[in-house]
PDB file of C-alpha atoms in Angstrom:
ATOM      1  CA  UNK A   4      65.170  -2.955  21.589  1.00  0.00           C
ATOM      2  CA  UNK A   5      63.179  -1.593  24.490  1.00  0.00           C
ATOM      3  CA  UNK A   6      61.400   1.323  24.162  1.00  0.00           C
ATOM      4  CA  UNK A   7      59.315   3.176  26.592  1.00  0.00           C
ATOM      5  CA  UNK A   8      55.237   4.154  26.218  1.00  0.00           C
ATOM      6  CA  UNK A   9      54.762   2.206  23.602  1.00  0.00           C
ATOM      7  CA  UNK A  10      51.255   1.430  22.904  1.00  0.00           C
ATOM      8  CA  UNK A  11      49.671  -1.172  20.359  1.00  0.00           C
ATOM      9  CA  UNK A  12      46.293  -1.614  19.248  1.00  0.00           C
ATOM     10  CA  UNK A  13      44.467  -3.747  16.608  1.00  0.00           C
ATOM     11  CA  UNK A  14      41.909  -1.562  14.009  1.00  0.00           C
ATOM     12  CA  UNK A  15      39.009  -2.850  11.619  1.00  0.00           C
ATOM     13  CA  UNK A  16      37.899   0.011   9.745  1.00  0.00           C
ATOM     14  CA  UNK A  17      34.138  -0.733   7.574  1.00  0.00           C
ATOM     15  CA  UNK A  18      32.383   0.798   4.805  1.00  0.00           C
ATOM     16  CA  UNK A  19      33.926   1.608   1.543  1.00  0.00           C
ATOM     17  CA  UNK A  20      37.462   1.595   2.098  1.00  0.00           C
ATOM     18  CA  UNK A  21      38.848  -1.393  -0.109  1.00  0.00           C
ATOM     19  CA  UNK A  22      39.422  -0.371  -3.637  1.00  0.00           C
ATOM     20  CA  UNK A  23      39.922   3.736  -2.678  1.00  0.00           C
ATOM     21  CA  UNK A  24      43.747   3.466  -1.889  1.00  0.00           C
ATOM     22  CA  UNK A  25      42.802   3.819   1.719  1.00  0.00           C
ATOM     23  CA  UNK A  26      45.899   1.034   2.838  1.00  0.00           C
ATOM     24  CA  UNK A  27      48.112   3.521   0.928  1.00  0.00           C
ATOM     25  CA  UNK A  28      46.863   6.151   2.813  1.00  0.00           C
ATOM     26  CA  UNK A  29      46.847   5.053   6.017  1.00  0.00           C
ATOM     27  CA  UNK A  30      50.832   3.503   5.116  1.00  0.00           C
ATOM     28  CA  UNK A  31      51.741   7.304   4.491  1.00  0.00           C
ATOM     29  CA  UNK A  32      50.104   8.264   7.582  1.00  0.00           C
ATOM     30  CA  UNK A  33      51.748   6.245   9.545  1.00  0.00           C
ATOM     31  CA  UNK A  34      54.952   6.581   8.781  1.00  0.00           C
ATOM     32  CA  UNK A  35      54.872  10.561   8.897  1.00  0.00           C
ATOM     33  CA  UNK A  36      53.705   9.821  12.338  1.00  0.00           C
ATOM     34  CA  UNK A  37      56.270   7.336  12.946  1.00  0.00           C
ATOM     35  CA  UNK A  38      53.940   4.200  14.087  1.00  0.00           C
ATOM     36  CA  UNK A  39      54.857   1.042  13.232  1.00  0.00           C
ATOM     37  CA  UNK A  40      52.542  -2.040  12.225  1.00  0.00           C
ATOM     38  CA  UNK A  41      50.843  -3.328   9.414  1.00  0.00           C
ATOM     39  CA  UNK A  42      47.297  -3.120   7.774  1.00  0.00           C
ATOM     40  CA  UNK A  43      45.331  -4.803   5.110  1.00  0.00           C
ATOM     41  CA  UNK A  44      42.254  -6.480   3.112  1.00  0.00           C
ATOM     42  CA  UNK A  45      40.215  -8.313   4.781  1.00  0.00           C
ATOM     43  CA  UNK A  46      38.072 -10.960   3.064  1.00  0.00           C
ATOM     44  CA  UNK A  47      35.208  -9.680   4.293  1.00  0.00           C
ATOM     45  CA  UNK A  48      35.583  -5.765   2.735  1.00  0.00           C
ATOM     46  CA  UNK A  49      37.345  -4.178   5.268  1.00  0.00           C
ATOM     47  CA  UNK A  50      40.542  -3.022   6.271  1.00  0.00           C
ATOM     48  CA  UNK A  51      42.441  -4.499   9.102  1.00  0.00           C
ATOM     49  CA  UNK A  52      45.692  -3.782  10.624  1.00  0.00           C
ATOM     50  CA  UNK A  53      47.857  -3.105  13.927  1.00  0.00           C
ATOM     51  CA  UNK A  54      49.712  -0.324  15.035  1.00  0.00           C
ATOM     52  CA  UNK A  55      52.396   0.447  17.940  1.00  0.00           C
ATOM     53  CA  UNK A  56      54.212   3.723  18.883  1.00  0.00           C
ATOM     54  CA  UNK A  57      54.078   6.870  21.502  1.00  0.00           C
ATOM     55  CA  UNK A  58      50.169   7.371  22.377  1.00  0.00           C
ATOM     56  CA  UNK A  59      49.751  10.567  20.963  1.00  0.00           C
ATOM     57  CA  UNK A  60      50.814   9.277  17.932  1.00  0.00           C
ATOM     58  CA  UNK A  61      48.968   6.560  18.401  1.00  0.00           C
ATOM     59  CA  UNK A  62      45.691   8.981  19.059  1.00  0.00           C
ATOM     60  CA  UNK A  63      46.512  10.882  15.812  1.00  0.00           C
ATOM     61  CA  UNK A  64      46.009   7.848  13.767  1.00  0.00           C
ATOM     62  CA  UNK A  65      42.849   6.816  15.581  1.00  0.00           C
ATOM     63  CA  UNK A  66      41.780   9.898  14.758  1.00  0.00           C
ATOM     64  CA  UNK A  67      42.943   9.814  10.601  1.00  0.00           C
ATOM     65  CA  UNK A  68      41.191   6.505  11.052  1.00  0.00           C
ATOM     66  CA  UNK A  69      37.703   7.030  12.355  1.00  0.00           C
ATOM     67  CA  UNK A  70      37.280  10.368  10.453  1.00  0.00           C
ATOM     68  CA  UNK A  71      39.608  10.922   7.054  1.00  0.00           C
ATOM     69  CA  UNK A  72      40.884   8.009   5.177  1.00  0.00           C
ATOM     70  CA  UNK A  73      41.409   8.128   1.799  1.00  0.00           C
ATOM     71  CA  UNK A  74      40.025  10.865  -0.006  1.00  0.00           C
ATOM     72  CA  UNK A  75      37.370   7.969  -1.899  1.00  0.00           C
ATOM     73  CA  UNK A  76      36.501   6.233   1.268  1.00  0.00           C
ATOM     74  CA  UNK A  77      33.648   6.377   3.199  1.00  0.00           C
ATOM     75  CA  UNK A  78      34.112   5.241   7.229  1.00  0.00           C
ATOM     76  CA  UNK A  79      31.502   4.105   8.572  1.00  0.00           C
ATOM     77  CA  UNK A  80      33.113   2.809  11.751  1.00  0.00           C
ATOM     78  CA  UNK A  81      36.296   1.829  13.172  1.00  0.00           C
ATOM     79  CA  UNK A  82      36.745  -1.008  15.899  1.00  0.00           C
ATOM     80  CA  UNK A  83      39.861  -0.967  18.603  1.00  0.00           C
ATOM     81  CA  UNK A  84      41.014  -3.727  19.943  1.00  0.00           C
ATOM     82  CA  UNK A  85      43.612  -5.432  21.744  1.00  0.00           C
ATOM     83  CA  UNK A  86      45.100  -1.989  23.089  1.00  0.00           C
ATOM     84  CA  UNK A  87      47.395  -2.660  25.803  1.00  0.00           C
ATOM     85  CA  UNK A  88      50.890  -1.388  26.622  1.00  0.00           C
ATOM     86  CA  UNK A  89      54.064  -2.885  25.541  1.00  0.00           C
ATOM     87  CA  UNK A  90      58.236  -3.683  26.800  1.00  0.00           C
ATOM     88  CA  UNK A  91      59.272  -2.923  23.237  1.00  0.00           C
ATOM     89  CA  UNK A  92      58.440  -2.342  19.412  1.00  0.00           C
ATOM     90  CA  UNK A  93      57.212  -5.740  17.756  1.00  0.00           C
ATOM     91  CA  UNK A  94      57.536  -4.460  14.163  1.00  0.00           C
ATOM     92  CA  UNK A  95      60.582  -2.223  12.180  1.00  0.00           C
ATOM     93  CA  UNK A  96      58.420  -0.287   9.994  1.00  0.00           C
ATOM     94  CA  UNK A  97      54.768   0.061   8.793  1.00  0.00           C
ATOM     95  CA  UNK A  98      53.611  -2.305   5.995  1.00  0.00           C
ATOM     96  CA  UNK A  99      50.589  -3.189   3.436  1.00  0.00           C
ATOM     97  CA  UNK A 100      50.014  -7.119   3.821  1.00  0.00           C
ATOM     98  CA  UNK A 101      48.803  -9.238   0.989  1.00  0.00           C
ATOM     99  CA  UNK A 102      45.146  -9.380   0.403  1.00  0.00           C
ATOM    100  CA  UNK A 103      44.431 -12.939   1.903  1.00  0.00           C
ATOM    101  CA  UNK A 104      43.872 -15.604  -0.457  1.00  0.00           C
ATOM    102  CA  UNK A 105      40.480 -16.106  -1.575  1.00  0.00           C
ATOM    103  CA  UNK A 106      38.782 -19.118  -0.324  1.00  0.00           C
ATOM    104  CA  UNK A 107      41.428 -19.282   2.757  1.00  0.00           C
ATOM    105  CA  UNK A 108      40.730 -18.808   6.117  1.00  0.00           C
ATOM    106  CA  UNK A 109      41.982 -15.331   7.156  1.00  0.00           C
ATOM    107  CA  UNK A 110      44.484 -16.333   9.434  1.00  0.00           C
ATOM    108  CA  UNK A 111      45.925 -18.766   6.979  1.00  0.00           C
ATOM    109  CA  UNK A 112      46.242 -16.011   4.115  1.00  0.00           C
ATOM    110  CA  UNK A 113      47.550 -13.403   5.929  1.00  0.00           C
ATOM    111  CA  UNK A 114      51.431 -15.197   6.444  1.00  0.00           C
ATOM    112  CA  UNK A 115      53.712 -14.410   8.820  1.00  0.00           C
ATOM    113  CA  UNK A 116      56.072 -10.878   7.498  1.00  0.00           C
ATOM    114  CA  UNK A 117      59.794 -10.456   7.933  1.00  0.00           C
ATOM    115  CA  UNK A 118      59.195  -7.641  10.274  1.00  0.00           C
ATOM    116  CA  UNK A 119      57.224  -9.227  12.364  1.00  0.00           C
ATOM    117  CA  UNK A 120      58.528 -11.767  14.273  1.00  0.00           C
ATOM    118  CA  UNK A 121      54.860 -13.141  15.394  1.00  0.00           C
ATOM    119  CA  UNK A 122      54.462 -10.433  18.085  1.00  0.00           C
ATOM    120  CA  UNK A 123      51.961  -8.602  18.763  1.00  0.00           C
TER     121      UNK A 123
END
């Protein structure tokens, strides 16, 4: 499916944002705004994640990100990465991943999700 101005980016968000409901949050956010992506634990108490759609969209949720939350959390920063422009949507939906498996290497834990075919 090709879609046009479609944006991606990867997040890290850090202070207290695991154990507040913050990926249940940001899943509800995301979906009113119609992005698509994923987020989750990381092993390391953050939450990570990727997200695609429209830039302002895209700039809404940056925004939610950096400066609301969950109404427990506490940000105290957010990291961008990996923002580039994209031919077409990677994912179907937005979706919480597992929390990785403790002891496992991040990348091993997180698994691969029917929605996403390995695209980024």
């Amino acid at each position: 499916m090709a879609a046009q101005g479609v944006h991606s980016c990867e997040f890290e968000v850090f202070g207290k944002v695991q154990g507040v409901n913050f990926r249940r949050h940001a899943l509800r956010k995301a979906k009113t705004l119609g992005l698509r992506g994923w987020c989750m634990n990381s092993g390391r108490g953050t939450v990570k994640g990727y997200i695609e759609g429209r830039p302002a969209e895209m700039d809404v949720m940056k925004e939610w990100l950096r400066t609301t939350g969950s109404p427990l959390s506490i940000i105290e920063k957010v990291e961008f990465s990996s923002q580039r422009e994209r031919d077409r949507y990677g994912y179907t939906n937005f979706h919480i991943k597992p929390d990785p498996i403790e002891g496992a290497p991040e990348h091993e834990a997180i698994g691969s999700s029917s929605s996403n075919n390995g695209s980024y």
